[in-house]
Amino acid sequence: MSTQNSTINRDSQAYWNKRAATFTRDATIDYERWLLDLLALEDGDEVLDMGCATGTLAVPLARAGHRVHGCDFAEAMLAILDERAAADKLPITSHLLAWEDDWEEAGLGENSVDVAFASRSLMSGDVPACVRKLDAAARSRAAVVVPDSLLPSRDPRLLTYLGRAARRSHVVRDVTRALTSLGRIPVFATTRTFRPMRFSSFDEARADLRRLAGPEPFTAREQRLFDAYAAQHIVREAPADPSEVAREHWVLDYLLPVTWVFIGWRTDGSEWA
C-alpha cells in the first residue's frame, strides 16, 4: 500500500494514535445503533468502514456476519482493532489507509465491496474526491456521517468566551453537491451526540482543550482567558470503579454537543429505499 503523502495532517494522525487507548471505552452506543439501523445491511454484505478507529462499528458488523475492511490512518487504532478481531476470530481486515492514499493499490478500488461508509471521519479536505472514492468502491450503497454544526474539533462555548468566531461546517453542503454531480439521490437523517472529554491528567486535558480553540496562536489576552477557563472547567472525576481509585481521570465539566447528518445513496443512481 502506498504511504500517506505530505498533505496529511501529521499532528492529527499523532493525536488519534494517542487517543486510541481510550477510544473504545468512550464509544457512544446510541449513535452506533442509530447508524447501523440506517445502513440496513443485507445478509452477507461486504463492507468498507473508512475511519474505523478501534472498531466501534467494524466489530459489531463483523459479529453480525459481515466481512469488514476497517480503514484508518492511525496505526494505534488499527492495532487495537486487530487485537479485538483476533480475540473473537472476526472477519475483519485492517488497512492503514487515508483518504488521500491509493485505494486501488490497497485492494479497495472500484466495486470492491458491497457497501462503503465513513462514520464521522470526513470533516474537511477534498470532500468531492472522498465522496467519489466511496461511490466507486461500493457496488450497492455508500454513506457518510458528517457534522452539521461546529466541527467536533472546536468548542463553541470556549470560542465565545475567547471572543473568537465559531464557524459552522459546510461538509453537508459539499457532500450533497458532490452527489448531485454524480447523479446520485441522497437520503438524510440527523442525530445529536455529546463528545466525551476524559483524560489521564490535567495537562493532557488542557492541551486538548487548547486544540478546541483552533490552530491560531493566542494573543496575550486570549492566553489569560484560556488559562482561567481551563482552571475552572477541567475537573477531576471520581472513578466509577473503586478498583481504579489510584487512576486519575480529568474531564470537562460540561458537554460538547455535535449535530450529525447521515447521508446515504445508492451507487447506481436509484433511490435508497
PDB file of C-alpha atoms in Angstrom:
ATOM      1  CA  MET A   1       0.000   0.000   0.000  1.00  0.00           C
ATOM      2  CA  SER A   2       1.220   3.486  -0.694  1.00  0.00           C
ATOM      3  CA  THR A   3       2.451   5.675   2.134  1.00  0.00           C
ATOM      4  CA  GLN A   4       0.494   8.719   3.155  1.00  0.00           C
ATOM      5  CA  ASN A   5       1.501  11.819   1.262  1.00  0.00           C
ATOM      6  CA  SER A   6       2.606  15.199   2.538  1.00  0.00           C
ATOM      7  CA  THR A   7      -0.931  16.651   2.504  1.00  0.00           C
ATOM      8  CA  ILE A   8      -1.949  14.575   5.525  1.00  0.00           C
ATOM      9  CA  ASN A   9      -2.027  16.412   8.824  1.00  0.00           C
ATOM     10  CA  ARG A  10       0.608  14.563  10.815  1.00  0.00           C
ATOM     11  CA  ASP A  11      -0.414  16.309  14.029  1.00  0.00           C
ATOM     12  CA  SER A  12      -3.911  14.936  13.591  1.00  0.00           C
ATOM     13  CA  GLN A  13      -2.551  11.452  12.983  1.00  0.00           C
ATOM     14  CA  ALA A  14      -0.438  11.683  16.154  1.00  0.00           C
ATOM     15  CA  TYR A  15      -3.460  12.909  18.095  1.00  0.00           C
ATOM     16  CA  TRP A  16      -5.619   9.953  17.079  1.00  0.00           C
ATOM     17  CA  ASN A  17      -2.809   7.496  17.775  1.00  0.00           C
ATOM     18  CA  LYS A  18      -2.617   8.937  21.289  1.00  0.00           C
ATOM     19  CA  ARG A  19      -6.391   8.705  21.795  1.00  0.00           C
ATOM     20  CA  ALA A  20      -6.550   5.055  20.694  1.00  0.00           C
ATOM     21  CA  ALA A  21      -6.175   3.622  24.196  1.00  0.00           C
ATOM     22  CA  THR A  22      -9.373   5.295  25.475  1.00  0.00           C
ATOM     23  CA  PHE A  23     -11.342   5.465  22.234  1.00  0.00           C
ATOM     24  CA  THR A  24     -13.211   2.156  22.596  1.00  0.00           C
ATOM     25  CA  ARG A  25     -14.239   2.976  26.167  1.00  0.00           C
ATOM     26  CA  ASP A  26     -15.610   6.345  25.091  1.00  0.00           C
ATOM     27  CA  ALA A  27     -17.760   4.969  22.257  1.00  0.00           C
ATOM     28  CA  THR A  28     -21.383   6.136  22.199  1.00  0.00           C
ATOM     29  CA  ILE A  29     -23.673   3.117  21.913  1.00  0.00           C
ATOM     30  CA  ASP A  30     -26.819   5.042  20.924  1.00  0.00           C
ATOM     31  CA  TYR A  31     -25.011   6.594  17.971  1.00  0.00           C
ATOM     32  CA  GLU A  32     -23.737   3.236  16.737  1.00  0.00           C
ATOM     33  CA  ARG A  33     -27.234   1.705  16.891  1.00  0.00           C
ATOM     34  CA  TRP A  34     -28.661   4.701  15.028  1.00  0.00           C
ATOM     35  CA  LEU A  35     -26.140   4.347  12.209  1.00  0.00           C
ATOM     36  CA  LEU A  36     -26.358   0.565  11.879  1.00  0.00           C
ATOM     37  CA  ASP A  37     -30.150   0.811  11.610  1.00  0.00           C
ATOM     38  CA  LEU A  38     -29.800   3.397   8.828  1.00  0.00           C
ATOM     39  CA  LEU A  39     -27.268   1.329   6.903  1.00  0.00           C
ATOM     40  CA  ALA A  40     -29.722  -1.600   6.936  1.00  0.00           C
ATOM     41  CA  LEU A  41     -27.159  -4.035   5.568  1.00  0.00           C
ATOM     42  CA  GLU A  42     -28.266  -7.179   3.828  1.00  0.00           C
ATOM     43  CA  ASP A  43     -27.049 -10.634   4.856  1.00  0.00           C
ATOM     44  CA  GLY A  44     -23.544 -11.274   3.597  1.00  0.00           C
ATOM     45  CA  ASP A  45     -22.761  -7.689   2.579  1.00  0.00           C
ATOM     46  CA  GLU A  46     -19.028  -6.962   2.438  1.00  0.00           C
ATOM     47  CA  VAL A  47     -18.354  -3.575   3.989  1.00  0.00           C
ATOM     48  CA  LEU A  48     -15.705  -0.848   3.865  1.00  0.00           C
ATOM     49  CA  ASP A  49     -15.530   1.203   7.077  1.00  0.00           C
ATOM     50  CA  MET A  50     -13.424   4.313   6.369  1.00  0.00           C
ATOM     51  CA  GLY A  51     -12.091   5.892   9.551  1.00  0.00           C
ATOM     52  CA  CYS A  52     -12.871   2.763  11.551  1.00  0.00           C
ATOM     53  CA  ALA A  53     -10.819   3.697  14.651  1.00  0.00           C
ATOM     54  CA  THR A  54     -10.695   0.743  17.081  1.00  0.00           C
ATOM     55  CA  GLY A  55     -13.701  -0.989  15.548  1.00  0.00           C
ATOM     56  CA  THR A  56     -16.654   0.855  17.050  1.00  0.00           C
ATOM     57  CA  LEU A  57     -18.731  -0.200  14.038  1.00  0.00           C
ATOM     58  CA  ALA A  58     -16.469  -2.776  12.409  1.00  0.00           C
ATOM     59  CA  VAL A  59     -16.674  -5.164  15.362  1.00  0.00           C
ATOM     60  CA  PRO A  60     -20.499  -5.307  15.657  1.00  0.00           C
ATOM     61  CA  LEU A  61     -20.772  -5.560  11.878  1.00  0.00           C
ATOM     62  CA  ALA A  62     -18.363  -8.494  11.814  1.00  0.00           C
ATOM     63  CA  ARG A  63     -20.210 -10.152  14.693  1.00  0.00           C
ATOM     64  CA  ALA A  64     -23.374  -9.852  12.603  1.00  0.00           C
ATOM     65  CA  GLY A  65     -21.708 -11.885   9.850  1.00  0.00           C
ATOM     66  CA  HIS A  66     -20.338  -9.190   7.542  1.00  0.00           C
ATOM     67  CA  ARG A  67     -16.816  -9.233   6.177  1.00  0.00           C
ATOM     68  CA  VAL A  68     -15.384  -5.826   7.080  1.00  0.00           C
ATOM     69  CA  HIS A  69     -12.472  -3.810   5.723  1.00  0.00           C
ATOM     70  CA  GLY A  70     -11.513  -1.442   8.544  1.00  0.00           C
ATOM     71  CA  CYS A  71      -9.515   1.532   7.259  1.00  0.00           C
ATOM     72  CA  ASP A  72      -7.779   4.214   9.296  1.00  0.00           C
ATOM     73  CA  PHE A  73      -4.666   6.384   9.140  1.00  0.00           C
ATOM     74  CA  ALA A  74      -3.809   5.876  12.833  1.00  0.00           C
ATOM     75  CA  GLU A  75      -1.666   2.777  13.431  1.00  0.00           C
ATOM     76  CA  ALA A  76      -2.540   2.618  17.136  1.00  0.00           C
ATOM     77  CA  MET A  77      -6.256   2.467  16.345  1.00  0.00           C
ATOM     78  CA  LEU A  78      -5.718  -0.426  13.929  1.00  0.00           C
ATOM     79  CA  ALA A  79      -3.528  -2.286  16.418  1.00  0.00           C
ATOM     80  CA  ILE A  80      -6.423  -2.369  18.884  1.00  0.00           C
ATOM     81  CA  LEU A  81      -8.858  -3.324  16.113  1.00  0.00           C
ATOM     82  CA  ASP A  82      -6.600  -6.247  15.135  1.00  0.00           C
ATOM     83  CA  GLU A  83      -6.462  -7.409  18.760  1.00  0.00           C
ATOM     84  CA  ARG A  84     -10.247  -7.312  19.060  1.00  0.00           C
ATOM     85  CA  ALA A  85     -10.719  -9.134  15.763  1.00  0.00           C
ATOM     86  CA  ALA A  86      -8.202 -11.832  16.695  1.00  0.00           C
ATOM     87  CA  ALA A  87      -9.690 -12.354  20.164  1.00  0.00           C
ATOM     88  CA  ASP A  88     -13.133 -13.130  18.728  1.00  0.00           C
ATOM     89  CA  LYS A  89     -11.956 -14.554  15.373  1.00  0.00           C
ATOM     90  CA  LEU A  90     -13.876 -11.882  13.475  1.00  0.00           C
ATOM     91  CA  PRO A  91     -13.767 -11.436   9.659  1.00  0.00           C
ATOM     92  CA  ILE A  92     -12.095  -8.015   9.774  1.00  0.00           C
ATOM     93  CA  THR A  93      -9.186  -6.944   7.575  1.00  0.00           C
ATOM     94  CA  SER A  94      -7.450  -3.760   8.687  1.00  0.00           C
ATOM     95  CA  HIS A  95      -5.889  -1.301   6.226  1.00  0.00           C
ATOM     96  CA  LEU A  96      -3.552   1.558   7.101  1.00  0.00           C
ATOM     97  CA  LEU A  97      -5.244   3.896   4.665  1.00  0.00           C
ATOM     98  CA  ALA A  98      -6.005   7.620   4.407  1.00  0.00           C
ATOM     99  CA  TRP A  99      -8.462   9.399   2.148  1.00  0.00           C
ATOM    100  CA  GLU A 100      -5.553  10.665   0.046  1.00  0.00           C
ATOM    101  CA  ASP A 101      -3.969   7.235  -0.474  1.00  0.00           C
ATOM    102  CA  ASP A 102      -4.311   4.965  -3.497  1.00  0.00           C
ATOM    103  CA  TRP A 103      -7.304   2.813  -2.603  1.00  0.00           C
ATOM    104  CA  GLU A 104      -6.858   0.698  -5.742  1.00  0.00           C
ATOM    105  CA  GLU A 105      -3.389  -0.307  -4.593  1.00  0.00           C
ATOM    106  CA  ALA A 106      -4.843  -1.240  -1.206  1.00  0.00           C
ATOM    107  CA  GLY A 107      -7.326  -3.587  -2.897  1.00  0.00           C
ATOM    108  CA  LEU A 108     -10.274  -1.286  -2.274  1.00  0.00           C
ATOM    109  CA  GLY A 109     -10.785   0.194  -5.695  1.00  0.00           C
ATOM    110  CA  GLU A 110     -13.814   0.140  -7.978  1.00  0.00           C
ATOM    111  CA  ASN A 111     -16.652  -2.223  -6.956  1.00  0.00           C
ATOM    112  CA  SER A 112     -14.500  -3.883  -4.307  1.00  0.00           C
ATOM    113  CA  VAL A 113     -17.226  -4.078  -1.607  1.00  0.00           C
ATOM    114  CA  ASP A 114     -20.998  -4.059  -1.395  1.00  0.00           C
ATOM    115  CA  VAL A 115     -21.313  -1.073   0.953  1.00  0.00           C
ATOM    116  CA  ALA A 116     -18.800   1.676   1.778  1.00  0.00           C
ATOM    117  CA  PHE A 117     -19.291   4.223   4.530  1.00  0.00           C
ATOM    118  CA  ALA A 118     -17.386   6.828   6.525  1.00  0.00           C
ATOM    119  CA  SER A 119     -18.684   7.474  10.032  1.00  0.00           C
ATOM    120  CA  ARG A 120     -17.569  10.866  11.389  1.00  0.00           C
ATOM    121  CA  SER A 121     -14.256  10.680   9.510  1.00  0.00           C
ATOM    122  CA  LEU A 122     -14.960  13.159   6.685  1.00  0.00           C
ATOM    123  CA  MET A 123     -14.735  16.650   8.164  1.00  0.00           C
ATOM    124  CA  SER A 124     -12.796  18.707   5.627  1.00  0.00           C
ATOM    125  CA  GLY A 125     -10.317  18.416   2.780  1.00  0.00           C
ATOM    126  CA  ASP A 126     -11.296  17.478  -0.759  1.00  0.00           C
ATOM    127  CA  VAL A 127     -14.841  16.370   0.030  1.00  0.00           C
ATOM    128  CA  PRO A 128     -15.868  15.661  -3.610  1.00  0.00           C
ATOM    129  CA  ALA A 129     -12.840  13.402  -4.100  1.00  0.00           C
ATOM    130  CA  CYS A 130     -13.653  11.489  -0.913  1.00  0.00           C
ATOM    131  CA  VAL A 131     -17.276  11.031  -1.962  1.00  0.00           C
ATOM    132  CA  ARG A 132     -16.156   9.746  -5.362  1.00  0.00           C
ATOM    133  CA  LYS A 133     -13.868   7.175  -3.723  1.00  0.00           C
ATOM    134  CA  LEU A 134     -16.661   5.797  -1.548  1.00  0.00           C
ATOM    135  CA  ASP A 135     -19.046   5.784  -4.502  1.00  0.00           C
ATOM    136  CA  ALA A 136     -16.578   3.947  -6.720  1.00  0.00           C
ATOM    137  CA  ALA A 137     -15.681   1.330  -4.117  1.00  0.00           C
ATOM    138  CA  ALA A 138     -19.294   0.338  -3.376  1.00  0.00           C
ATOM    139  CA  ARG A 139     -21.264  -1.955  -5.680  1.00  0.00           C
ATOM    140  CA  SER A 140     -24.570  -1.159  -3.978  1.00  0.00           C
ATOM    141  CA  ARG A 141     -24.696   1.673  -1.439  1.00  0.00           C
ATOM    142  CA  ALA A 142     -22.492   4.252   0.245  1.00  0.00           C
ATOM    143  CA  ALA A 143     -22.945   6.660   3.132  1.00  0.00           C
ATOM    144  CA  VAL A 144     -21.221   9.286   5.230  1.00  0.00           C
ATOM    145  CA  VAL A 145     -21.992  10.794   8.611  1.00  0.00           C
ATOM    146  CA  VAL A 146     -20.766  14.390   8.751  1.00  0.00           C
ATOM    147  CA  PRO A 147     -21.229  17.343  11.140  1.00  0.00           C
ATOM    148  CA  ASP A 148     -23.964  19.904  10.584  1.00  0.00           C
ATOM    149  CA  SER A 149     -22.800  22.170  13.384  1.00  0.00           C
ATOM    150  CA  LEU A 150     -19.462  23.494  14.507  1.00  0.00           C
ATOM    151  CA  LEU A 151     -16.771  20.910  13.778  1.00  0.00           C
ATOM    152  CA  PRO A 152     -16.155  18.442  16.639  1.00  0.00           C
ATOM    153  CA  SER A 153     -12.591  19.804  16.759  1.00  0.00           C
ATOM    154  CA  ARG A 154     -13.942  23.131  18.075  1.00  0.00           C
ATOM    155  CA  ASP A 155     -15.684  24.083  21.321  1.00  0.00           C
ATOM    156  CA  PRO A 156     -18.353  26.766  20.713  1.00  0.00           C
ATOM    157  CA  ARG A 157     -18.558  27.711  24.399  1.00  0.00           C
ATOM    158  CA  LEU A 158     -14.801  28.236  24.652  1.00  0.00           C
ATOM    159  CA  LEU A 159     -14.672  30.172  21.380  1.00  0.00           C
ATOM    160  CA  THR A 160     -17.426  32.515  22.576  1.00  0.00           C
ATOM    161  CA  TYR A 161     -15.580  33.057  25.861  1.00  0.00           C
ATOM    162  CA  LEU A 162     -12.400  33.960  23.974  1.00  0.00           C
ATOM    163  CA  GLY A 163     -14.267  36.202  21.527  1.00  0.00           C
ATOM    164  CA  ARG A 164     -13.378  34.036  18.548  1.00  0.00           C
ATOM    165  CA  ALA A 165     -15.720  33.291  15.663  1.00  0.00           C
ATOM    166  CA  ALA A 166     -17.439  29.899  15.684  1.00  0.00           C
ATOM    167  CA  ARG A 167     -17.749  28.810  12.061  1.00  0.00           C
ATOM    168  CA  ARG A 168     -20.245  26.160  11.025  1.00  0.00           C
ATOM    169  CA  SER A 169     -19.234  23.172   8.958  1.00  0.00           C
ATOM    170  CA  HIS A 170     -20.111  23.162   5.243  1.00  0.00           C
ATOM    171  CA  VAL A 171     -19.490  19.436   4.738  1.00  0.00           C
ATOM    172  CA  VAL A 172     -23.205  18.558   4.332  1.00  0.00           C
ATOM    173  CA  ARG A 173     -23.468  21.091   1.515  1.00  0.00           C
ATOM    174  CA  ASP A 174     -20.253  19.847  -0.109  1.00  0.00           C
ATOM    175  CA  VAL A 175     -21.298  16.179   0.053  1.00  0.00           C
ATOM    176  CA  THR A 176     -24.723  16.990  -1.400  1.00  0.00           C
ATOM    177  CA  ARG A 177     -23.185  18.923  -4.284  1.00  0.00           C
ATOM    178  CA  ALA A 178     -20.761  16.090  -4.990  1.00  0.00           C
ATOM    179  CA  LEU A 179     -23.606  13.561  -5.113  1.00  0.00           C
ATOM    180  CA  THR A 180     -25.622  15.799  -7.437  1.00  0.00           C
ATOM    181  CA  SER A 181     -22.676  15.928  -9.826  1.00  0.00           C
ATOM    182  CA  LEU A 182     -22.542  12.111  -9.772  1.00  0.00           C
ATOM    183  CA  GLY A 183     -26.269  11.777 -10.435  1.00  0.00           C
ATOM    184  CA  ARG A 184     -26.960  10.201  -7.047  1.00  0.00           C
ATOM    185  CA  ILE A 185     -30.136  10.578  -4.958  1.00  0.00           C
ATOM    186  CA  PRO A 186     -29.226  11.163  -1.288  1.00  0.00           C
ATOM    187  CA  VAL A 187     -31.290  10.389   1.801  1.00  0.00           C
ATOM    188  CA  PHE A 188     -30.753  12.259   5.064  1.00  0.00           C
ATOM    189  CA  ALA A 189     -31.167  11.621   8.801  1.00  0.00           C
ATOM    190  CA  THR A 190     -29.974  13.634  11.789  1.00  0.00           C
ATOM    191  CA  THR A 191     -28.873  12.890  15.346  1.00  0.00           C
ATOM    192  CA  ARG A 192     -27.042  14.658  18.156  1.00  0.00           C
ATOM    193  CA  THR A 193     -24.211  13.343  20.301  1.00  0.00           C
ATOM    194  CA  PHE A 194     -22.053  14.698  23.087  1.00  0.00           C
ATOM    195  CA  ARG A 195     -18.339  14.344  22.677  1.00  0.00           C
ATOM    196  CA  PRO A 196     -16.608  12.643  25.634  1.00  0.00           C
ATOM    197  CA  MET A 197     -13.725  14.604  27.168  1.00  0.00           C
ATOM    198  CA  ARG A 198     -11.858  12.299  29.573  1.00  0.00           C
ATOM    199  CA  PHE A 199      -8.108  12.389  30.157  1.00  0.00           C
ATOM    200  CA  SER A 200      -5.485  10.889  32.433  1.00  0.00           C
ATOM    201  CA  SER A 201      -4.048  14.214  33.606  1.00  0.00           C
ATOM    202  CA  PHE A 202      -4.928  17.884  33.871  1.00  0.00           C
ATOM    203  CA  ASP A 203      -2.136  18.787  31.437  1.00  0.00           C
ATOM    204  CA  GLU A 204      -3.451  16.332  28.839  1.00  0.00           C
ATOM    205  CA  ALA A 205      -6.968  17.736  29.194  1.00  0.00           C
ATOM    206  CA  ARG A 206      -5.695  21.300  28.968  1.00  0.00           C
ATOM    207  CA  ALA A 207      -3.745  20.510  25.787  1.00  0.00           C
ATOM    208  CA  ASP A 208      -6.836  19.041  24.142  1.00  0.00           C
ATOM    209  CA  LEU A 209      -8.974  21.987  25.214  1.00  0.00           C
ATOM    210  CA  ARG A 210      -6.403  24.283  23.611  1.00  0.00           C
ATOM    211  CA  ARG A 211      -6.841  22.382  20.361  1.00  0.00           C
ATOM    212  CA  LEU A 212     -10.584  23.048  20.514  1.00  0.00           C
ATOM    213  CA  ALA A 213      -9.897  26.796  20.335  1.00  0.00           C
ATOM    214  CA  GLY A 214      -8.447  26.463  16.825  1.00  0.00           C
ATOM    215  CA  PRO A 215      -4.890  26.495  15.438  1.00  0.00           C
ATOM    216  CA  GLU A 216      -4.423  30.267  15.507  1.00  0.00           C
ATOM    217  CA  PRO A 217      -1.910  31.496  18.146  1.00  0.00           C
ATOM    218  CA  PHE A 218      -3.335  33.112  21.265  1.00  0.00           C
ATOM    219  CA  THR A 219      -2.951  36.791  21.944  1.00  0.00           C
ATOM    220  CA  ALA A 220      -1.768  37.675  25.457  1.00  0.00           C
ATOM    221  CA  ARG A 221      -5.370  38.456  26.404  1.00  0.00           C
ATOM    222  CA  GLU A 222      -6.664  35.166  24.981  1.00  0.00           C
ATOM    223  CA  GLN A 223      -3.961  33.225  26.828  1.00  0.00           C
ATOM    224  CA  ARG A 224      -5.002  34.748  30.170  1.00  0.00           C
ATOM    225  CA  LEU A 225      -8.642  33.995  29.460  1.00  0.00           C
ATOM    226  CA  PHE A 226      -7.854  30.446  28.395  1.00  0.00           C
ATOM    227  CA  ASP A 227      -5.753  29.720  31.489  1.00  0.00           C
ATOM    228  CA  ALA A 228      -8.605  30.859  33.741  1.00  0.00           C
ATOM    229  CA  TYR A 229     -11.173  28.909  31.702  1.00  0.00           C
ATOM    230  CA  ALA A 230      -9.159  25.677  31.859  1.00  0.00           C
ATOM    231  CA  ALA A 231      -8.645  26.017  35.610  1.00  0.00           C
ATOM    232  CA  GLN A 232     -12.389  26.475  36.113  1.00  0.00           C
ATOM    233  CA  HIS A 233     -13.791  23.849  33.746  1.00  0.00           C
ATOM    234  CA  ILE A 234     -11.306  20.958  33.811  1.00  0.00           C
ATOM    235  CA  VAL A 235     -12.097  18.948  36.939  1.00  0.00           C
ATOM    236  CA  ARG A 236     -11.017  15.682  38.483  1.00  0.00           C
ATOM    237  CA  GLU A 237     -13.537  12.859  38.091  1.00  0.00           C
ATOM    238  CA  ALA A 238     -14.087  10.259  40.770  1.00  0.00           C
ATOM    239  CA  PRO A 239     -13.634   6.772  39.239  1.00  0.00           C
ATOM    240  CA  ALA A 240     -16.820   4.741  38.862  1.00  0.00           C
ATOM    241  CA  ASP A 241     -14.897   1.563  39.673  1.00  0.00           C
ATOM    242  CA  PRO A 242     -13.386   1.602  43.208  1.00  0.00           C
ATOM    243  CA  SER A 243     -10.533  -0.610  41.949  1.00  0.00           C
ATOM    244  CA  GLU A 244      -9.358   2.308  39.805  1.00  0.00           C
ATOM    245  CA  VAL A 245      -9.109   4.716  42.726  1.00  0.00           C
ATOM    246  CA  ALA A 246      -5.394   5.261  42.045  1.00  0.00           C
ATOM    247  CA  ARG A 247      -6.051   6.312  38.467  1.00  0.00           C
ATOM    248  CA  GLU A 248      -6.794   9.949  37.766  1.00  0.00           C
ATOM    249  CA  HIS A 249      -9.441  10.985  35.276  1.00  0.00           C
ATOM    250  CA  TRP A 250      -9.892  14.595  34.288  1.00  0.00           C
ATOM    251  CA  VAL A 251     -12.991  15.778  32.462  1.00  0.00           C
ATOM    252  CA  LEU A 252     -14.563  18.920  31.077  1.00  0.00           C
ATOM    253  CA  ASP A 253     -17.412  19.932  33.406  1.00  0.00           C
ATOM    254  CA  TYR A 254     -19.901  20.466  30.561  1.00  0.00           C
ATOM    255  CA  LEU A 255     -20.997  18.551  27.472  1.00  0.00           C
ATOM    256  CA  LEU A 256     -19.823  19.246  23.921  1.00  0.00           C
ATOM    257  CA  PRO A 257     -22.812  18.736  21.571  1.00  0.00           C
ATOM    258  CA  VAL A 258     -22.381  17.836  17.903  1.00  0.00           C
ATOM    259  CA  THR A 259     -25.176  17.528  15.328  1.00  0.00           C
ATOM    260  CA  TRP A 260     -24.515  14.742  12.816  1.00  0.00           C
ATOM    261  CA  VAL A 261     -26.147  14.125   9.438  1.00  0.00           C
ATOM    262  CA  PHE A 262     -26.329  10.711   7.797  1.00  0.00           C
ATOM    263  CA  ILE A 263     -26.225  10.981   4.007  1.00  0.00           C
ATOM    264  CA  GLY A 264     -26.768   7.724   2.150  1.00  0.00           C
ATOM    265  CA  TRP A 265     -27.068   6.897  -1.541  1.00  0.00           C
ATOM    266  CA  ARG A 266     -27.218   4.039  -3.986  1.00  0.00           C
ATOM    267  CA  THR A 267     -24.250   3.951  -6.302  1.00  0.00           C
ATOM    268  CA  ASP A 268     -26.332   3.079  -9.386  1.00  0.00           C
ATOM    269  CA  GLY A 269     -28.286   6.321  -9.138  1.00  0.00           C
ATOM    270  CA  SER A 270     -31.541   4.767  -7.956  1.00  0.00           C
ATOM    271  CA  GLU A 271     -33.403   5.724  -4.774  1.00  0.00           C
ATOM    272  CA  TRP A 272     -32.156   4.448  -1.415  1.00  0.00           C
ATOM    273  CA  ALA A 273     -35.347   2.665  -0.353  1.00  0.00           C
TER     274      ALA A 273
END
